[in-house]
Structures are given as structure tokens and as C-alpha cells.
Amino acid sequence: MKYTKRKVLNLYAGLGGNRQKWENCEVTAVEMDPKIAAVYARLHPEDTLIIGDAHQYLLDHHEEFDFVWSSPPCQTHSRMAKATRHKLNRYSDMSLYQEIIFLDHFFKGQYVVENVKPFYKPLVEPTQKVGRHVFWSNFEFKADEIKQPKNFINQATVSGKKLLQDWLGIHYDENIYYGNNHCPAQILRNCVHPDLGLQIFNQAF
Ligand SMILES: C[S@@+](CC[C@H](N)C(=O)[O-])C[C@H]1O[C@@H](n2cnc3c(N)ncnc32)[C@H](O)[C@@H]1O
């Protein structure tokens, strides 16, 4: 029997934390930031990488895939962002919920949407909570929390960057800053730990 690889869509790919340990699949990754995408491309040269808008890509291309993982930015939902948002007025980004509803009703394969625990009661109840993450998915999975390094949130220096790189097993030299954030470790803190990504991926099929 001919074995065909699963076609996987990895949205808001970042550095590819959740994807790092996936095997036997054909991955298309979508990431908006060209500098982050450049690191992803080096780490996963076998993936098809789209530099563009993940939200629109899902709408236009979902039918081509068996599995979708989506990790929309958490900045407008996270408790941390609320605690530090003194003068900045902005709305929480509803594309998170648009994708959950869209995937749940119109996508034929398996999906996972990942975010961090929000500062408000989630508008759609998550199907799973693991450590600092919340998940919405259309299959059941069990996953163990991966212990974080001490002072995870406060690792804001170049040595903090190295600590998080070693913890994730994701290494690169350049300092890349996420939006207006001045911390070289922020894009590493954005990552789902590869062991957590693998545990969930393995239970999707
Ligand atoms: C939470 S991080 C994803 C982390 C990733 N799941 C991992 O484990 O490494 C979100 C990423 O989405 C990217 N991003 C933000 N808006 C985007 C958009 N509209 N389309 C594609 N990527 C976007 C950001 O640059 C950031 O790298």
C-alpha cells in the first residue's frame, strides 16, 4: 500500500517550536515576519514557507490539508499583556475566535488552535489547558506540561536568550526583536515547547 505523508498547515509558525519534532509529514508554514521566517527556513528547509498572512491563508487553502495547527499572537489576550498595558488602548484580536469557529465548522481534518491563558473568560471554552497554554481542538489529547526554566518571563538578556534556546533546542545567532519588544528572548518565549507540540501532534491521527 502506498503511504502518503500527512499534509500539515502550521499557521503563525514563529520559530517552529510546536513543529520542531514533527516527522513523516509535509509542512506548509505561514509566518508574517521575514526575520523570524528566515530562521524558520534555516531550521526547516524541507518545509514550504509562506511569508504572509496566516489568517487569510487558512481561509483560502484549508482544503489542501489534513491537519492545521494555529498559534495566533497572544499579546492582546494574555494576562501579562494586560498587566503591562498601562497607556496603550487596543482591542483583543478576535481573529483567534474567528479561526476556532471556522475550523470547527468548515475544516474536514484535525485542528489545534493554541494560545496562552487569557485575562478574560474565553469566549469559546478551550477543550484543553496545559501549563500556560490553552487549546481548542476537534480531537482529544492528553499532554504533560513541560517544566519551564526559572524566571521564564524575566529572561530578558542575551544570556536569557541562550537559556531559552537550550531549553527549546532551537538555536540561531542573530538578535530578532518581536514588534516593539526590546527583549531578544521574546520570540523564544512565544514558542510552544517542541515536546508539547509532538505529544499533541502524535495524538491527532
Ligand atoms: C505565538 S507566535 C507562534 C509560535 C509558534 N507556534 C512556535 O511554537 O514557535 C506567533 C507568530 O505569528 C506571527 N504573526 C503575527 N501575525 C501574523 C499573521 N497575520 N500572519 C502570519 N504570522 C503572523 C508572529 O510574527 C509570531 O512569530
PDB file of C-alpha atoms and ligand atoms in Angstrom:
ATOM      1  CA  MET A   1       0.000   0.000   0.000  1.00  0.00           C
ATOM      2  CA  LYS A   2       1.304   3.425  -0.890  1.00  0.00           C
ATOM      3  CA  TYR A   3       1.912   5.585   2.170  1.00  0.00           C
ATOM      4  CA  THR A   4       1.222   9.274   1.716  1.00  0.00           C
ATOM      5  CA  LYS A   5       2.545  11.825   4.135  1.00  0.00           C
ATOM      6  CA  ARG A   6       0.075  13.946   6.086  1.00  0.00           C
ATOM      7  CA  LYS A   7      -0.300  17.449   4.754  1.00  0.00           C
ATOM      8  CA  VAL A   8       0.093  19.853   7.618  1.00  0.00           C
ATOM      9  CA  LEU A   9      -0.544  23.584   7.810  1.00  0.00           C
ATOM     10  CA  ASN A  10       1.468  25.365  10.508  1.00  0.00           C
ATOM     11  CA  LEU A  11      -0.029  28.844  10.947  1.00  0.00           C
ATOM     12  CA  TYR A  12       1.753  31.720  12.745  1.00  0.00           C
ATOM     13  CA  ALA A  13       4.799  29.487  12.539  1.00  0.00           C
ATOM     14  CA  GLY A  14       7.247  31.648  14.510  1.00  0.00           C
ATOM     15  CA  LEU A  15      10.498  29.753  15.063  1.00  0.00           C
ATOM     16  CA  GLY A  16       8.629  26.475  14.744  1.00  0.00           C
ATOM     17  CA  GLY A  17       8.562  25.415  18.399  1.00  0.00           C
ATOM     18  CA  ASN A  18       5.465  23.224  18.076  1.00  0.00           C
ATOM     19  CA  ARG A  19       6.743  21.853  14.741  1.00  0.00           C
ATOM     20  CA  GLN A  20      10.327  21.111  15.783  1.00  0.00           C
ATOM     21  CA  LYS A  21       9.850  17.372  16.388  1.00  0.00           C
ATOM     22  CA  TRP A  22       7.132  16.501  13.873  1.00  0.00           C
ATOM     23  CA  GLU A  23       8.092  13.768  11.424  1.00  0.00           C
ATOM     24  CA  ASN A  24       6.599  11.993   8.404  1.00  0.00           C
ATOM     25  CA  CYS A  25       4.586  14.975   7.264  1.00  0.00           C
ATOM     26  CA  GLU A  26       4.677  17.668   4.608  1.00  0.00           C
ATOM     27  CA  VAL A  27       4.511  21.016   6.322  1.00  0.00           C
ATOM     28  CA  THR A  28       3.445  24.356   4.909  1.00  0.00           C
ATOM     29  CA  ALA A  29       4.300  27.129   7.362  1.00  0.00           C
ATOM     30  CA  VAL A  30       2.958  30.689   7.305  1.00  0.00           C
ATOM     31  CA  GLU A  31       4.767  33.497   9.113  1.00  0.00           C
ATOM     32  CA  MET A  32       4.397  37.245   8.607  1.00  0.00           C
ATOM     33  CA  ASP A  33       7.743  38.484   9.968  1.00  0.00           C
ATOM     34  CA  PRO A  34      10.537  37.969   7.383  1.00  0.00           C
ATOM     35  CA  LYS A  35      13.316  37.866  10.002  1.00  0.00           C
ATOM     36  CA  ILE A  36      11.571  35.185  12.047  1.00  0.00           C
ATOM     37  CA  ALA A  37      10.688  33.349   8.841  1.00  0.00           C
ATOM     38  CA  ALA A  38      14.359  33.362   7.796  1.00  0.00           C
ATOM     39  CA  VAL A  39      15.318  31.461  10.957  1.00  0.00           C
ATOM     40  CA  TYR A  40      12.418  29.029  10.455  1.00  0.00           C
ATOM     41  CA  ALA A  41      13.587  28.420   6.888  1.00  0.00           C
ATOM     42  CA  ARG A  42      17.082  27.537   8.101  1.00  0.00           C
ATOM     43  CA  LEU A  43      15.745  25.197  10.778  1.00  0.00           C
ATOM     44  CA  HIS A  44      13.218  23.514   8.472  1.00  0.00           C
ATOM     45  CA  PRO A  45      14.472  23.752   4.877  1.00  0.00           C
ATOM     46  CA  GLU A  46      12.170  20.860   3.938  1.00  0.00           C
ATOM     47  CA  ASP A  47       9.011  22.863   4.724  1.00  0.00           C
ATOM     48  CA  THR A  48       7.182  25.112   2.299  1.00  0.00           C
ATOM     49  CA  LEU A  49       7.365  28.553   3.861  1.00  0.00           C
ATOM     50  CA  ILE A  50       4.929  31.331   3.043  1.00  0.00           C
ATOM     51  CA  ILE A  51       5.740  34.836   4.240  1.00  0.00           C
ATOM     52  CA  GLY A  52       2.291  36.310   4.577  1.00  0.00           C
ATOM     53  CA  ASP A  53      -0.960  36.499   6.487  1.00  0.00           C
ATOM     54  CA  ALA A  54      -1.874  33.233   8.192  1.00  0.00           C
ATOM     55  CA  HIS A  55      -5.471  34.303   8.823  1.00  0.00           C
ATOM     56  CA  GLN A  56      -6.197  34.753   5.114  1.00  0.00           C
ATOM     57  CA  TYR A  57      -4.126  31.713   4.136  1.00  0.00           C
ATOM     58  CA  LEU A  58      -6.304  29.482   6.295  1.00  0.00           C
ATOM     59  CA  LEU A  59      -9.427  30.709   4.579  1.00  0.00           C
ATOM     60  CA  ASP A  60      -8.013  30.256   1.083  1.00  0.00           C
ATOM     61  CA  HIS A  61      -6.118  26.964   1.489  1.00  0.00           C
ATOM     62  CA  HIS A  62      -7.562  24.850   4.341  1.00  0.00           C
ATOM     63  CA  GLU A  63      -8.968  22.272   1.922  1.00  0.00           C
ATOM     64  CA  GLU A  64      -5.432  21.267   0.902  1.00  0.00           C
ATOM     65  CA  PHE A  65      -4.517  19.980   4.385  1.00  0.00           C
ATOM     66  CA  ASP A  66      -5.169  17.066   6.757  1.00  0.00           C
ATOM     67  CA  PHE A  67      -4.075  18.860   9.902  1.00  0.00           C
ATOM     68  CA  VAL A  68      -3.942  22.515  10.930  1.00  0.00           C
ATOM     69  CA  TRP A  69      -2.039  23.972  13.876  1.00  0.00           C
ATOM     70  CA  SER A  70      -2.658  27.659  14.544  1.00  0.00           C
ATOM     71  CA  SER A  71      -0.872  29.796  17.161  1.00  0.00           C
ATOM     72  CA  PRO A  72      -2.194  33.345  16.700  1.00  0.00           C
ATOM     73  CA  PRO A  73      -0.317  36.079  18.603  1.00  0.00           C
ATOM     74  CA  CYS A  74      -1.267  36.137  22.279  1.00  0.00           C
ATOM     75  CA  GLN A  75      -0.298  39.732  23.062  1.00  0.00           C
ATOM     76  CA  THR A  76      -3.850  41.103  23.109  1.00  0.00           C
ATOM     77  CA  HIS A  77      -5.196  38.201  25.175  1.00  0.00           C
ATOM     78  CA  SER A  78      -2.524  37.371  27.740  1.00  0.00           C
ATOM     79  CA  ARG A  79      -2.651  38.261  31.415  1.00  0.00           C
ATOM     80  CA  MET A  80       0.885  39.576  31.161  1.00  0.00           C
ATOM     81  CA  ALA A  81      -0.059  41.952  28.369  1.00  0.00           C
ATOM     82  CA  LYS A  82      -2.951  43.289  30.436  1.00  0.00           C
ATOM     83  CA  ALA A  83      -0.718  43.795  33.450  1.00  0.00           C
ATOM     84  CA  THR A  84       1.805  45.808  31.443  1.00  0.00           C
ATOM     85  CA  ARG A  85      -0.640  47.664  29.191  1.00  0.00           C
ATOM     86  CA  HIS A  86      -0.831  50.971  31.008  1.00  0.00           C
ATOM     87  CA  LYS A  87      -1.320  53.555  28.318  1.00  0.00           C
ATOM     88  CA  LEU A  88      -1.958  51.519  25.213  1.00  0.00           C
ATOM     89  CA  ASN A  89      -5.608  51.180  24.309  1.00  0.00           C
ATOM     90  CA  ARG A  90      -6.260  48.314  21.947  1.00  0.00           C
ATOM     91  CA  TYR A  91      -8.872  45.674  21.291  1.00  0.00           C
ATOM     92  CA  SER A  92      -8.266  41.987  21.876  1.00  0.00           C
ATOM     93  CA  ASP A  93      -7.765  40.383  18.477  1.00  0.00           C
ATOM     94  CA  MET A  94     -10.889  38.457  17.531  1.00  0.00           C
ATOM     95  CA  SER A  95      -9.198  36.576  14.700  1.00  0.00           C
ATOM     96  CA  LEU A  96      -8.412  33.939  17.350  1.00  0.00           C
ATOM     97  CA  TYR A  97     -12.119  33.169  17.727  1.00  0.00           C
ATOM     98  CA  GLN A  98     -12.824  33.568  14.028  1.00  0.00           C
ATOM     99  CA  GLU A  99     -10.339  30.784  13.329  1.00  0.00           C
ATOM    100  CA  ILE A 100     -11.679  28.494  16.053  1.00  0.00           C
ATOM    101  CA  ILE A 101     -15.244  28.812  14.754  1.00  0.00           C
ATOM    102  CA  PHE A 102     -14.147  28.495  11.139  1.00  0.00           C
ATOM    103  CA  LEU A 103     -12.034  25.392  11.766  1.00  0.00           C
ATOM    104  CA  ASP A 104     -14.669  23.762  13.927  1.00  0.00           C
ATOM    105  CA  HIS A 105     -17.404  24.150  11.326  1.00  0.00           C
ATOM    106  CA  PHE A 106     -15.710  24.145   7.942  1.00  0.00           C
ATOM    107  CA  PHE A 107     -12.439  22.226   8.199  1.00  0.00           C
ATOM    108  CA  LYS A 108     -12.643  18.494   7.496  1.00  0.00           C
ATOM    109  CA  GLY A 109      -9.363  17.414   9.090  1.00  0.00           C
ATOM    110  CA  GLN A 110      -7.955  17.687  12.605  1.00  0.00           C
ATOM    111  CA  TYR A 111      -7.056  21.042  14.056  1.00  0.00           C
ATOM    112  CA  VAL A 112      -5.437  22.625  17.085  1.00  0.00           C
ATOM    113  CA  VAL A 113      -5.582  26.314  17.964  1.00  0.00           C
ATOM    114  CA  GLU A 114      -3.146  27.353  20.683  1.00  0.00           C
ATOM    115  CA  ASN A 115      -2.931  30.460  22.804  1.00  0.00           C
ATOM    116  CA  VAL A 116      -1.988  31.459  26.341  1.00  0.00           C
ATOM    117  CA  LYS A 117      -4.472  31.702  29.189  1.00  0.00           C
ATOM    118  CA  PRO A 118      -6.356  34.959  28.591  1.00  0.00           C
ATOM    119  CA  PHE A 119      -7.058  37.682  31.151  1.00  0.00           C
ATOM    120  CA  TYR A 120     -10.823  37.297  30.480  1.00  0.00           C
ATOM    121  CA  LYS A 121     -13.181  34.291  30.401  1.00  0.00           C
ATOM    122  CA  PRO A 122     -12.552  32.748  26.955  1.00  0.00           C
ATOM    123  CA  LEU A 123     -15.376  33.481  24.511  1.00  0.00           C
ATOM    124  CA  VAL A 124     -15.209  29.881  23.296  1.00  0.00           C
ATOM    125  CA  GLU A 125     -14.401  27.410  26.051  1.00  0.00           C
ATOM    126  CA  PRO A 126     -10.990  25.767  25.449  1.00  0.00           C
ATOM    127  CA  THR A 127     -11.034  21.999  25.103  1.00  0.00           C
ATOM    128  CA  GLN A 128      -7.731  21.618  26.965  1.00  0.00           C
ATOM    129  CA  LYS A 129      -5.396  23.579  29.254  1.00  0.00           C
ATOM    130  CA  VAL A 130      -1.741  22.633  29.658  1.00  0.00           C
ATOM    131  CA  GLY A 131       0.555  24.821  31.758  1.00  0.00           C
ATOM    132  CA  ARG A 132       0.377  28.398  30.439  1.00  0.00           C
ATOM    133  CA  HIS A 133      -1.354  27.265  27.225  1.00  0.00           C
ATOM    134  CA  VAL A 134      -4.993  26.881  26.266  1.00  0.00           C
ATOM    135  CA  PHE A 135      -6.053  24.775  23.288  1.00  0.00           C
ATOM    136  CA  TRP A 136      -9.100  24.349  21.128  1.00  0.00           C
ATOM    137  CA  SER A 137      -9.145  21.158  19.079  1.00  0.00           C
ATOM    138  CA  ASN A 138     -11.541  18.699  17.460  1.00  0.00           C
ATOM    139  CA  PHE A 139      -9.778  15.597  18.837  1.00  0.00           C
ATOM    140  CA  GLU A 140      -8.955  14.543  22.353  1.00  0.00           C
ATOM    141  CA  PHE A 141      -5.412  14.554  23.597  1.00  0.00           C
ATOM    142  CA  LYS A 142      -3.543  14.200  26.831  1.00  0.00           C
ATOM    143  CA  ALA A 143      -0.376  16.212  27.256  1.00  0.00           C
ATOM    144  CA  ASP A 144       2.092  16.777  30.072  1.00  0.00           C
ATOM    145  CA  GLU A 145       3.224  20.235  30.989  1.00  0.00           C
ATOM    146  CA  ILE A 146       6.889  20.874  30.164  1.00  0.00           C
ATOM    147  CA  LYS A 147       8.675  22.430  33.114  1.00  0.00           C
ATOM    148  CA  GLN A 148       9.823  25.965  32.309  1.00  0.00           C
ATOM    149  CA  PRO A 149      13.196  27.425  33.301  1.00  0.00           C
ATOM    150  CA  LYS A 150      13.176  29.603  36.411  1.00  0.00           C
ATOM    151  CA  ASN A 151      12.156  33.221  35.794  1.00  0.00           C
ATOM    152  CA  PHE A 152      10.825  32.276  32.371  1.00  0.00           C
ATOM    153  CA  ILE A 153       9.113  35.646  31.925  1.00  0.00           C
ATOM    154  CA  ASN A 154      12.085  37.706  33.083  1.00  0.00           C
ATOM    155  CA  GLN A 155      14.781  36.178  30.912  1.00  0.00           C
ATOM    156  CA  ALA A 156      15.285  39.402  29.000  1.00  0.00           C
ATOM    157  CA  THR A 157      19.019  39.422  28.274  1.00  0.00           C
ATOM    158  CA  VAL A 158      21.327  37.719  25.819  1.00  0.00           C
ATOM    159  CA  SER A 159      22.096  35.066  28.465  1.00  0.00           C
ATOM    160  CA  GLY A 160      18.336  34.594  28.909  1.00  0.00           C
ATOM    161  CA  LYS A 161      18.092  34.067  25.162  1.00  0.00           C
ATOM    162  CA  LYS A 162      20.744  31.327  25.397  1.00  0.00           C
ATOM    163  CA  LEU A 163      18.929  29.669  28.317  1.00  0.00           C
ATOM    164  CA  LEU A 164      15.651  29.557  26.397  1.00  0.00           C
ATOM    165  CA  GLN A 165      17.391  28.340  23.235  1.00  0.00           C
ATOM    166  CA  ASP A 166      18.906  25.429  25.157  1.00  0.00           C
ATOM    167  CA  TRP A 167      15.555  24.647  26.799  1.00  0.00           C
ATOM    168  CA  LEU A 168      13.787  24.572  23.428  1.00  0.00           C
ATOM    169  CA  GLY A 169      16.645  23.080  21.408  1.00  0.00           C
ATOM    170  CA  ILE A 170      16.260  25.942  18.906  1.00  0.00           C
ATOM    171  CA  HIS A 171      19.476  27.787  18.120  1.00  0.00           C
ATOM    172  CA  TYR A 172      20.307  30.796  15.972  1.00  0.00           C
ATOM    173  CA  ASP A 173      22.782  33.669  16.353  1.00  0.00           C
ATOM    174  CA  GLU A 174      21.004  36.867  15.417  1.00  0.00           C
ATOM    175  CA  ASN A 175      19.015  39.050  17.805  1.00  0.00           C
ATOM    176  CA  ILE A 176      15.480  39.353  16.495  1.00  0.00           C
ATOM    177  CA  TYR A 177      13.005  41.658  18.182  1.00  0.00           C
ATOM    178  CA  TYR A 178       9.297  40.919  18.177  1.00  0.00           C
ATOM    179  CA  GLY A 179       7.375  44.043  17.105  1.00  0.00           C
ATOM    180  CA  ASN A 180       8.226  46.861  19.518  1.00  0.00           C
ATOM    181  CA  ASN A 181       9.512  44.461  22.158  1.00  0.00           C
ATOM    182  CA  HIS A 182      13.106  45.161  23.204  1.00  0.00           C
ATOM    183  CA  CYS A 183      13.812  41.690  24.552  1.00  0.00           C
ATOM    184  CA  PRO A 184      15.921  39.298  22.415  1.00  0.00           C
ATOM    185  CA  ALA A 185      14.271  36.335  24.177  1.00  0.00           C
ATOM    186  CA  GLN A 186      10.645  37.268  23.401  1.00  0.00           C
ATOM    187  CA  ILE A 187      10.391  35.266  20.176  1.00  0.00           C
ATOM    188  CA  LEU A 188      11.668  32.236  22.099  1.00  0.00           C
ATOM    189  CA  ARG A 189       9.090  32.780  24.833  1.00  0.00           C
ATOM    190  CA  ASN A 190       6.481  32.756  22.037  1.00  0.00           C
ATOM    191  CA  CYS A 191       7.378  29.148  21.230  1.00  0.00           C
ATOM    192  CA  VAL A 192       5.380  26.103  22.203  1.00  0.00           C
ATOM    193  CA  HIS A 193       7.883  23.626  23.644  1.00  0.00           C
ATOM    194  CA  PRO A 194       8.766  21.019  20.969  1.00  0.00           C
ATOM    195  CA  ASP A 195       7.919  18.118  23.325  1.00  0.00           C
ATOM    196  CA  LEU A 196       4.426  19.519  23.885  1.00  0.00           C
ATOM    197  CA  GLY A 197       3.949  20.083  20.146  1.00  0.00           C
ATOM    198  CA  LEU A 198       4.988  16.499  19.491  1.00  0.00           C
ATOM    199  CA  GLN A 199       2.729  14.970  22.141  1.00  0.00           C
ATOM    200  CA  ILE A 200      -0.285  16.711  20.641  1.00  0.00           C
ATOM    201  CA  PHE A 201       0.661  16.027  17.013  1.00  0.00           C
ATOM    202  CA  ASN A 202       1.070  12.308  17.710  1.00  0.00           C
ATOM    203  CA  GLN A 203      -2.469  12.049  19.042  1.00  0.00           C
ATOM    204  CA  ALA A 204      -4.083  13.832  16.118  1.00  0.00           C
ATOM    205  CA  PHE A 205      -4.183  10.780  13.847  1.00  0.00           C
TER     206      PHE A 205
HETATM  207  C1  LIG B   1       2.870  32.907  19.224  1.00  0.00           C
HETATM  208  S1  LIG B   1       3.990  33.073  17.902  1.00  0.00           S
HETATM  209  C2  LIG B   1       3.950  31.455  17.239  1.00  0.00           C
HETATM  210  C3  LIG B   1       4.851  30.488  17.933  1.00  0.00           C
HETATM  211  C4  LIG B   1       4.925  29.121  17.302  1.00  0.00           C
HETATM  212  N1  LIG B   1       3.680  28.403  17.401  1.00  0.00           N
HETATM  213  C5  LIG B   1       6.033  28.305  17.947  1.00  0.00           C
HETATM  214  O1  LIG B   1       5.723  27.383  18.707  1.00  0.00           O
HETATM  215  O2  LIG B   1       7.201  28.620  17.695  1.00  0.00           O
HETATM  216  C6  LIG B   1       3.056  33.955  16.726  1.00  0.00           C
HETATM  217  C7  LIG B   1       3.780  34.260  15.423  1.00  0.00           C
HETATM  218  O3  LIG B   1       2.842  34.754  14.489  1.00  0.00           O
HETATM  219  C8  LIG B   1       3.447  35.752  13.691  1.00  0.00           C
HETATM  220  N2  LIG B   1       2.341  36.544  13.119  1.00  0.00           N
HETATM  221  C9  LIG B   1       1.660  37.561  13.675  1.00  0.00           C
HETATM  222  N3  LIG B   1       0.639  37.926  12.878  1.00  0.00           N
HETATM  223  C10 LIG B   1       0.682  37.107  11.792  1.00  0.00           C
HETATM  224  C11 LIG B   1      -0.136  36.958  10.635  1.00  0.00           C
HETATM  225  N4  LIG B   1      -1.214  37.711  10.429  1.00  0.00           N
HETATM  226  N5  LIG B   1       0.187  36.002   9.755  1.00  0.00           N
HETATM  227  C12 LIG B   1       1.276  35.208   9.939  1.00  0.00           C
HETATM  228  N6  LIG B   1       2.073  35.293  11.029  1.00  0.00           N
HETATM  229  C13 LIG B   1       1.773  36.226  11.931  1.00  0.00           C
HETATM  230  C14 LIG B   1       4.378  36.472  14.613  1.00  0.00           C
HETATM  231  O4  LIG B   1       5.435  37.101  13.902  1.00  0.00           O
HETATM  232  C15 LIG B   1       4.859  35.335  15.524  1.00  0.00           C
HETATM  233  O5  LIG B   1       6.065  34.806  15.045  1.00  0.00           O
END
